[in-house]
XYZ file of C-alpha atoms in Angstrom:
507
model
C -16.039 -40.039 -68.945
C -16.036 -40.713 -72.534
C -13.658 -42.164 -74.323
C -14.412 -40.867 -77.865
C -10.654 -39.151 -78.330
C -8.385 -41.536 -76.814
C -5.463 -42.559 -79.168
C -6.550 -39.336 -81.619
C -3.427 -36.906 -82.711
C -5.450 -33.669 -83.740
C -4.750 -29.883 -83.063
C -7.392 -30.305 -79.939
C -6.559 -33.306 -78.532
C -2.847 -32.090 -78.337
C -3.651 -29.103 -77.092
C -5.631 -30.382 -74.063
C -2.490 -32.484 -73.806
C -0.140 -29.292 -73.707
C -2.290 -27.495 -70.478
C -1.735 -30.623 -67.927
C 1.129 -30.749 -65.872
C 0.988 -34.189 -64.300
C 3.125 -36.268 -62.179
C 4.251 -39.882 -61.684
C 5.161 -42.352 -59.205
C 9.271 -43.347 -59.692
C 12.139 -42.259 -60.245
C 12.467 -42.833 -64.055
C 10.113 -41.828 -66.420
C 7.017 -44.430 -66.958
C 6.437 -45.483 -70.348
C 2.759 -43.985 -70.045
C 4.766 -40.558 -69.374
C 6.648 -40.522 -72.275
C 4.500 -41.479 -74.843
C 2.022 -38.706 -73.899
C 5.123 -36.476 -74.150
C 5.439 -37.575 -77.687
C 1.785 -36.893 -78.172
C 1.815 -32.959 -77.031
C 1.851 -33.082 -73.192
C 3.909 -30.269 -72.270
C 4.648 -30.586 -68.634
C 5.623 -32.408 -65.608
C 5.243 -31.864 -62.054
C 8.202 -33.426 -59.789
C 7.586 -34.608 -56.236
C 9.481 -35.757 -53.359
C 8.399 -39.365 -54.360
C 10.693 -38.833 -57.681
C 13.702 -37.385 -56.288
C 16.825 -39.447 -54.865
C 20.052 -37.875 -55.442
C 21.216 -35.176 -58.084
C 22.573 -37.661 -60.306
C 19.547 -39.604 -60.221
C 17.118 -36.752 -61.166
C 19.519 -35.040 -64.066
C 18.992 -38.448 -65.510
C 15.041 -38.272 -65.242
C 15.161 -34.468 -66.900
C 17.364 -35.690 -69.392
C 15.331 -38.878 -70.176
C 12.565 -36.695 -70.462
C 13.897 -34.352 -72.739
C 14.925 -37.188 -75.009
C 11.193 -37.240 -75.781
C 10.609 -33.614 -76.397
C 13.648 -30.883 -75.549
C 10.977 -28.183 -74.684
C 8.645 -30.251 -71.885
C 8.550 -28.319 -69.125
C 9.707 -29.733 -65.763
C 8.220 -28.358 -63.054
C 8.540 -28.678 -59.065
C 7.304 -27.477 -56.008
C 10.553 -26.697 -54.258
C 9.877 -23.584 -52.244
C 13.114 -24.016 -50.060
C 12.903 -23.872 -45.847
C 10.169 -26.282 -44.640
C 8.653 -27.391 -48.330
C 11.333 -28.732 -50.052
C 11.324 -31.873 -52.892
C 15.196 -31.299 -53.615
C 16.146 -32.520 -50.305
C 13.599 -33.845 -49.146
C 15.237 -36.815 -47.309
C 17.635 -34.425 -45.587
C 15.708 -30.942 -45.245
C 16.703 -28.011 -47.050
C 19.598 -26.107 -47.539
C 17.623 -22.580 -47.796
C 15.375 -21.306 -45.255
C 12.337 -19.880 -46.205
C 10.486 -17.137 -46.549
C 9.846 -16.589 -43.155
C 13.312 -16.223 -42.139
C 14.221 -14.596 -45.482
C 11.741 -11.773 -44.201
C 12.619 -11.440 -40.729
C 16.118 -10.574 -41.756
C 14.779 -7.909 -44.088
C 17.572 -7.917 -46.932
C 16.320 -8.381 -50.262
C 19.729 -8.541 -51.645
C 19.957 -11.741 -49.415
C 16.678 -13.305 -50.511
C 18.077 -12.470 -54.117
C 21.076 -14.342 -53.531
C 19.380 -17.298 -51.549
C 16.525 -17.712 -54.742
C 19.364 -17.588 -57.429
C 21.434 -20.393 -55.898
C 18.367 -22.429 -55.282
C 17.182 -21.902 -58.695
C 20.767 -22.680 -59.786
C 20.553 -25.611 -58.438
C 17.192 -26.528 -59.821
C 19.137 -25.406 -63.349
C 21.758 -27.858 -62.742
C 19.704 -30.673 -62.590
C 17.261 -29.952 -65.459
C 14.425 -28.571 -63.684
C 13.107 -25.075 -65.064
C 9.910 -24.390 -63.528
C 9.462 -23.858 -59.911
C 5.708 -23.465 -58.058
C 7.543 -21.038 -55.834
C 7.809 -18.226 -54.277
C 4.483 -18.106 -51.950
C 3.031 -14.276 -52.164
C 0.869 -14.889 -49.310
C 0.520 -11.969 -46.593
C 0.645 -14.078 -43.426
C -2.095 -11.814 -41.688
C -3.700 -14.878 -39.866
C -0.775 -16.431 -37.652
C -3.598 -19.596 -36.889
C -3.308 -20.205 -40.490
C -2.651 -24.105 -41.176
C -1.206 -23.901 -44.548
C 0.917 -20.875 -45.348
C 2.859 -19.998 -41.695
C 6.421 -19.981 -42.604
C 6.051 -20.102 -46.271
C 5.381 -16.431 -46.390
C 7.693 -13.783 -46.175
C 5.450 -11.855 -43.315
C 2.698 -10.096 -42.192
C 3.128 -7.061 -44.055
C 2.212 -6.374 -47.606
C 5.171 -4.149 -48.636
C 7.885 -6.536 -46.953
C 5.826 -9.495 -48.753
C 6.226 -7.777 -51.884
C 10.041 -6.812 -52.004
C 11.083 -10.380 -50.734
C 8.386 -11.656 -53.517
C 10.176 -9.698 -56.372
C 13.868 -10.099 -54.969
C 12.881 -13.768 -55.050
C 11.403 -13.891 -58.550
C 14.748 -11.826 -59.852
C 16.894 -14.272 -58.019
C 15.435 -17.309 -59.346
C 14.441 -16.139 -62.951
C 18.310 -15.173 -63.523
C 19.153 -18.937 -62.779
C 16.856 -19.650 -65.922
C 14.020 -21.303 -63.740
C 10.384 -19.956 -63.887
C 9.164 -18.439 -60.625
C 5.581 -18.881 -60.011
C 4.281 -16.789 -57.369
C 1.676 -18.212 -55.593
C -1.455 -18.517 -54.470
C -3.312 -15.696 -56.034
C -5.280 -13.611 -54.643
C -3.898 -14.556 -51.429
C -3.743 -17.005 -49.144
C -2.559 -15.478 -46.127
C -5.848 -14.824 -43.941
C -7.422 -18.534 -44.000
C -8.375 -20.678 -41.566
C -8.701 -24.001 -43.287
C -6.391 -25.843 -45.309
C -7.125 -26.070 -48.886
C -6.098 -29.507 -49.594
C -8.744 -30.698 -47.002
C -11.255 -28.424 -47.735
C -12.340 -24.522 -49.117
C -10.881 -21.684 -47.391
C -13.106 -18.131 -46.899
C -11.775 -14.730 -46.917
C -14.502 -12.397 -45.923
C -12.857 -9.292 -46.201
C -13.532 -6.162 -48.192
C -12.210 -5.111 -51.835
C -10.250 -2.197 -50.001
C -8.586 -4.608 -47.625
C -7.913 -7.268 -50.601
C -6.143 -4.542 -52.522
C -4.070 -3.388 -50.016
C -2.790 -6.140 -48.409
C -3.595 -9.826 -50.140
C -2.925 -8.568 -53.935
C -0.217 -5.724 -53.028
C 3.121 -8.376 -53.237
C 0.843 -10.379 -56.600
C 0.901 -6.607 -58.350
C 4.968 -6.474 -57.549
C 5.285 -9.469 -58.743
C 3.371 -8.925 -61.860
C 6.008 -5.872 -62.264
C 8.892 -7.745 -61.485
C 7.693 -9.987 -64.647
C 7.226 -12.955 -62.669
C 6.570 -16.052 -65.668
C 3.622 -17.567 -64.109
C 1.174 -16.859 -61.509
C -0.642 -19.627 -59.142
C -4.566 -19.513 -58.503
C -5.560 -20.528 -55.058
C -9.048 -22.887 -54.505
C -10.248 -20.195 -51.752
C -13.710 -18.385 -51.820
C -13.407 -14.379 -51.521
C -16.823 -13.238 -51.406
C -15.901 -9.684 -52.507
C -14.591 -10.766 -55.769
C -16.970 -13.903 -56.494
C -19.238 -15.106 -53.985
C -19.747 -18.369 -55.925
C -16.481 -19.803 -57.314
C -13.430 -20.306 -55.870
C -10.253 -18.358 -57.253
C -9.432 -21.090 -59.600
C -12.743 -21.409 -60.975
C -13.790 -17.717 -61.202
C -13.548 -15.969 -64.468
C -13.943 -12.844 -62.339
C -10.860 -13.247 -60.583
C -8.472 -14.936 -63.307
C -9.684 -12.816 -66.152
C -11.184 -9.838 -64.692
C -9.055 -9.031 -62.142
C -5.833 -10.688 -62.910
C -5.736 -10.689 -66.533
C -7.629 -7.246 -67.407
C -7.152 -5.382 -63.841
C -3.636 -5.804 -62.982
C -2.595 -6.261 -66.638
C -1.119 -10.164 -66.438
C 0.232 -12.029 -69.724
C 1.939 -14.984 -68.239
C 0.999 -18.484 -67.416
C -1.897 -18.751 -64.941
C -1.339 -22.458 -63.054
C -4.161 -23.714 -61.245
C -2.745 -25.241 -57.572
C -3.574 -28.941 -57.796
C -6.387 -30.281 -58.372
C -6.988 -33.011 -56.535
C -7.270 -31.141 -53.436
C -10.438 -31.713 -51.872
C -11.527 -27.633 -52.213
C -11.908 -28.734 -55.654
C -12.229 -32.469 -56.051
C -15.074 -32.854 -53.315
C -16.816 -30.120 -54.881
C -16.854 -30.459 -58.260
C -14.953 -32.663 -59.352
C -11.653 -33.041 -60.697
C -12.271 -33.068 -64.508
C -15.599 -30.839 -64.040
C -13.247 -28.406 -62.177
C -10.108 -28.321 -64.959
C -12.590 -27.550 -67.509
C -14.111 -24.856 -65.537
C -10.705 -23.475 -64.560
C -9.239 -23.436 -68.120
C -12.824 -21.401 -69.095
C -12.249 -19.301 -66.272
C -8.810 -17.932 -67.792
C -6.254 -20.699 -66.417
C -3.768 -22.174 -68.700
C -2.540 -24.750 -67.267
C -3.914 -27.597 -64.801
C -1.869 -29.052 -61.727
C -2.394 -32.795 -60.980
C -0.357 -35.471 -59.830
C 0.705 -34.400 -56.175
C -1.551 -37.224 -55.164
C -3.112 -38.826 -58.071
C -0.032 -39.974 -60.544
C -1.258 -42.103 -63.194
C -1.895 -42.439 -67.370
C -5.832 -43.000 -66.172
C -6.040 -39.298 -64.439
C -3.972 -37.776 -68.000
C -6.425 -39.191 -70.246
C -9.476 -38.075 -68.242
C -8.635 -34.631 -68.017
C -7.996 -34.384 -71.722
C -10.863 -36.140 -72.445
C -12.802 -33.493 -70.644
C -11.402 -30.458 -72.020
C -11.820 -32.503 -75.462
C -15.248 -33.465 -74.860
C -16.022 -29.390 -73.436
C -14.958 -27.604 -76.405
C -16.913 -30.161 -78.930
C -20.226 -29.540 -76.937
C -19.645 -25.825 -76.762
C -19.179 -26.012 -72.846
C -15.281 -24.228 -73.425
C -14.387 -22.194 -76.327
C -11.924 -23.438 -78.660
C -9.856 -20.380 -78.873
C -9.642 -20.280 -74.906
C -8.106 -23.811 -74.658
C -5.731 -22.716 -77.681
C -4.509 -19.786 -75.721
C -3.892 -21.340 -72.961
C -1.924 -23.726 -74.735
C 0.332 -21.456 -76.332
C 0.690 -19.836 -73.517
C 2.278 -22.858 -71.820
C 4.366 -23.195 -75.177
C 5.798 -19.609 -74.841
C 7.128 -20.411 -71.126
C 8.555 -23.792 -72.587
C 10.509 -21.362 -75.179
C 11.814 -18.989 -72.502
C 12.852 -21.710 -70.458
C 14.399 -23.605 -73.250
C 16.114 -20.773 -74.724
C 17.517 -19.598 -71.123
C 18.507 -23.636 -70.771
C 20.331 -23.149 -73.937
C 22.314 -20.082 -72.594
C 23.525 -22.225 -69.437
C 22.016 -21.790 -65.874
C 23.940 -23.788 -64.081
C 26.728 -26.350 -63.534
C 27.851 -29.919 -62.717
C 24.586 -31.139 -60.966
C 26.741 -33.468 -58.396
C 28.410 -30.115 -57.403
C 25.674 -28.037 -57.028
C 23.560 -29.441 -55.481
C 25.952 -30.968 -52.637
C 27.719 -27.588 -52.827
C 27.738 -25.406 -49.196
C 25.607 -27.730 -47.209
C 28.775 -28.246 -44.809
C 28.167 -26.360 -41.492
C 30.128 -23.212 -41.923
C 29.801 -23.013 -45.876
C 26.833 -21.504 -48.071
C 24.406 -19.040 -48.758
C 21.827 -20.922 -46.990
C 23.417 -20.989 -43.910
C 24.417 -17.734 -43.745
C 21.053 -16.692 -44.051
C 19.375 -19.047 -41.586
C 21.885 -17.476 -38.461
C 20.857 -14.058 -39.752
C 17.327 -15.151 -39.419
C 17.855 -16.517 -35.442
C 16.314 -14.597 -32.430
C 17.698 -15.261 -29.765
C 16.668 -13.934 -26.402
C 18.222 -14.929 -23.207
C 16.490 -15.508 -19.503
C 16.873 -14.210 -16.466
C 20.283 -15.244 -15.919
C 23.398 -15.299 -17.975
C 23.457 -18.331 -20.457
C 25.409 -21.191 -19.957
C 25.614 -23.854 -22.619
C 25.332 -27.719 -21.604
C 28.716 -28.841 -20.520
C 27.662 -32.280 -21.569
C 25.447 -34.169 -24.355
C 21.604 -32.556 -23.287
C 18.316 -34.365 -24.399
C 16.557 -32.785 -27.010
C 12.248 -32.926 -26.880
C 10.993 -32.630 -30.269
C 7.389 -31.701 -30.122
C 5.784 -32.618 -33.702
C 2.464 -31.424 -34.652
C 0.999 -32.884 -37.366
C 2.372 -31.501 -40.657
C 0.421 -30.375 -43.127
C 0.548 -31.698 -46.402
C 2.340 -28.977 -48.748
C 5.250 -29.903 -46.193
C 4.615 -33.241 -45.683
C 5.392 -35.566 -42.819
C 8.874 -37.343 -44.618
C 11.346 -34.302 -44.279
C 13.695 -34.551 -41.309
C 13.323 -31.209 -39.324
C 14.784 -30.334 -35.352
C 17.699 -29.652 -33.748
C 19.277 -32.798 -32.707
C 21.523 -34.221 -35.670
C 23.096 -31.100 -35.584
C 23.657 -30.501 -32.086
C 24.839 -34.202 -31.663
C 27.962 -32.906 -34.404
C 28.689 -30.117 -31.749
C 27.950 -32.441 -28.324
C 28.373 -35.805 -29.358
C 26.109 -38.434 -27.408
C 23.064 -35.707 -27.521
C 19.881 -38.086 -27.112
C 16.695 -37.311 -28.451
C 12.967 -38.315 -28.140
C 9.693 -36.982 -30.030
C 6.475 -36.131 -28.717
C 2.898 -35.443 -29.730
C -0.420 -34.696 -28.580
C -0.971 -36.128 -25.172
C 2.873 -35.971 -24.287
C 3.353 -34.647 -20.649
C 6.353 -32.934 -19.246
C 6.781 -35.913 -17.225
C 7.305 -38.006 -20.063
C 10.494 -36.221 -20.792
C 11.695 -35.252 -17.574
C 11.889 -39.108 -17.173
C 13.713 -39.633 -20.360
C 15.909 -36.851 -20.007
C 17.264 -37.937 -16.471
C 19.732 -35.417 -15.525
C 20.772 -34.299 -18.558
C 20.061 -30.578 -19.982
C 16.742 -30.298 -22.020
C 16.335 -28.593 -25.329
C 12.895 -28.282 -26.023
C 12.090 -27.806 -29.689
C 8.367 -26.917 -30.999
C 6.477 -25.525 -33.899
C 3.852 -23.515 -34.070
C 3.580 -23.632 -29.928
C 0.812 -20.980 -30.033
C -1.518 -22.787 -32.365
C -0.866 -26.347 -30.239
C -2.522 -26.304 -26.463
C -0.767 -29.532 -25.712
C 2.294 -28.226 -26.505
C 2.389 -25.414 -24.511
C 1.149 -27.052 -21.431
C 4.182 -29.718 -21.607
C 6.504 -26.632 -22.236
C 4.829 -25.068 -18.930
C 5.718 -28.128 -17.098
C 9.061 -28.542 -18.430
C 10.214 -24.925 -17.428
C 8.734 -25.051 -13.852
C 10.378 -28.103 -13.190
C 13.807 -27.398 -15.376
C 13.723 -23.369 -15.601
C 17.768 -24.164 -17.305
C 15.720 -25.530 -20.288
C 16.297 -23.893 -23.621
C 13.781 -23.157 -26.098
C 13.738 -23.800 -29.769
C 10.650 -22.407 -31.728
C 11.170 -23.642 -35.244
C 7.849 -22.212 -36.631
C 5.726 -19.061 -36.325
C 7.301 -17.179 -33.183
C 4.176 -15.880 -31.848
C 4.580 -16.686 -27.845
C 6.416 -14.365 -25.684
C 10.531 -15.744 -25.431
C 10.750 -17.935 -22.284
C 13.334 -20.362 -21.055
C 17.059 -19.801 -19.991
C 17.272 -19.273 -23.887
C 14.874 -18.806 -26.426
C 15.812 -19.422 -30.210
C 13.482 -18.637 -32.540
C 14.367 -20.069 -35.879
C 11.235 -18.784 -38.194
C 11.384 -21.925 -40.298
C 12.551 -25.598 -39.498
C 14.798 -26.773 -42.717
C 18.244 -28.235 -42.290
C 20.388 -25.155 -41.891
C 17.735 -23.529 -39.426
C 18.481 -26.240 -37.253
C 22.138 -25.918 -37.811
C 22.174 -22.334 -36.597
C 20.060 -23.187 -33.867
C 22.415 -25.827 -32.581
C 25.022 -23.837 -32.537
C 23.415 -21.052 -30.435
C 22.639 -23.862 -27.829
C 26.506 -25.316 -27.785
C 27.696 -21.477 -27.611
C 29.686 -21.560 -30.663
């Protein structure tokens, strides 16, 4: 890649920097990032690695804005299983599926508003959420509980409620993954998913929540790295003029910011390359390039900046298209700055900590309402003493990550002191759990058991040997209820674990 334009500060180079949304490593902004913000970089993406405490996060965003007041500070904070704000503890809010199961749009709006308020109080003003994907394929390896559900109209009304709640707190929402990632069987972090359905199905199912989101005024839409031959047989949505310009802009009439999903995901990186893919995405109609979940240094920023500038200079990317993309980024920054000036949050420490103790907080209220508890053949008798919690842990998808704790053990320990726990992966057998549990009552915690044969086999063995075993499903609830008590939480957020523990303990 040429280095011809490095160090220049003309309008073209500034526009190229403006459309990038990079990440970085550490809990304080590195010098290179501050320098590039001064040169025109308009957005920064935050991930779990950047966040330790509310106070630290607030200091980080203050430092970014000391360099440039209108810089967009973005985050991938869906709540539920996908949390960056509470990556080390688990989320204080249930995720989309739990909210969809309750099916109370006012509750969804209230949860999103409170989550947005906490983000705003820490200086974050752009959230890459919510997922508007209709989870029509229960074997989908990357969406699952991140979706409001499999019904397009349910997903649409809760997408609207989420957007309204988030943006009422002064935080721009970003509805994703356009034009719909719910019917895929491949994770786009690893390869290119393909959805082979006709146009009528796409319009009736996948696009319904996005049409509703556009009507509701979502400030941003995130594209998906998926191939939909009915719309474009050659290019994934992120790189497709037919999908981003033809469908989203012209047919659906969307005027806000279009941001790509992470460009280092293998659906793009291994097929087109990040630099080439970024040029094609902007040319196709995207306005902002999300990069930094994996690649998070100055070199990637310079490389993408130079690729965009070179593409303009060679005629591959019209200068007007790059200028229009940069203008849309600046327009969103102006919106968030105006809302930030009016004030959207409260003291950051109090905002993040408030309502997280058992018994308080809109998130726990929502998690309790989302529980579906099915008793077994006999009346349920809670454990008389501390139980043994066996957590069957599948490999987490990249969007969720494996650093966020989940389960019911910690919450159950507070209710039944002395609770013991063990974690089991593929290859685990019922005998392993029975040996470790001894005479203790067993609580088996699973996550998407319908997708993992090894998990179902271990559970079969446990229930055959110990019919009084309690089963807690913290993923999609696709299998028939079984056990002395079957608890479906519809997500693995910390508050979902608290609500499930209360049901186990009978409180």
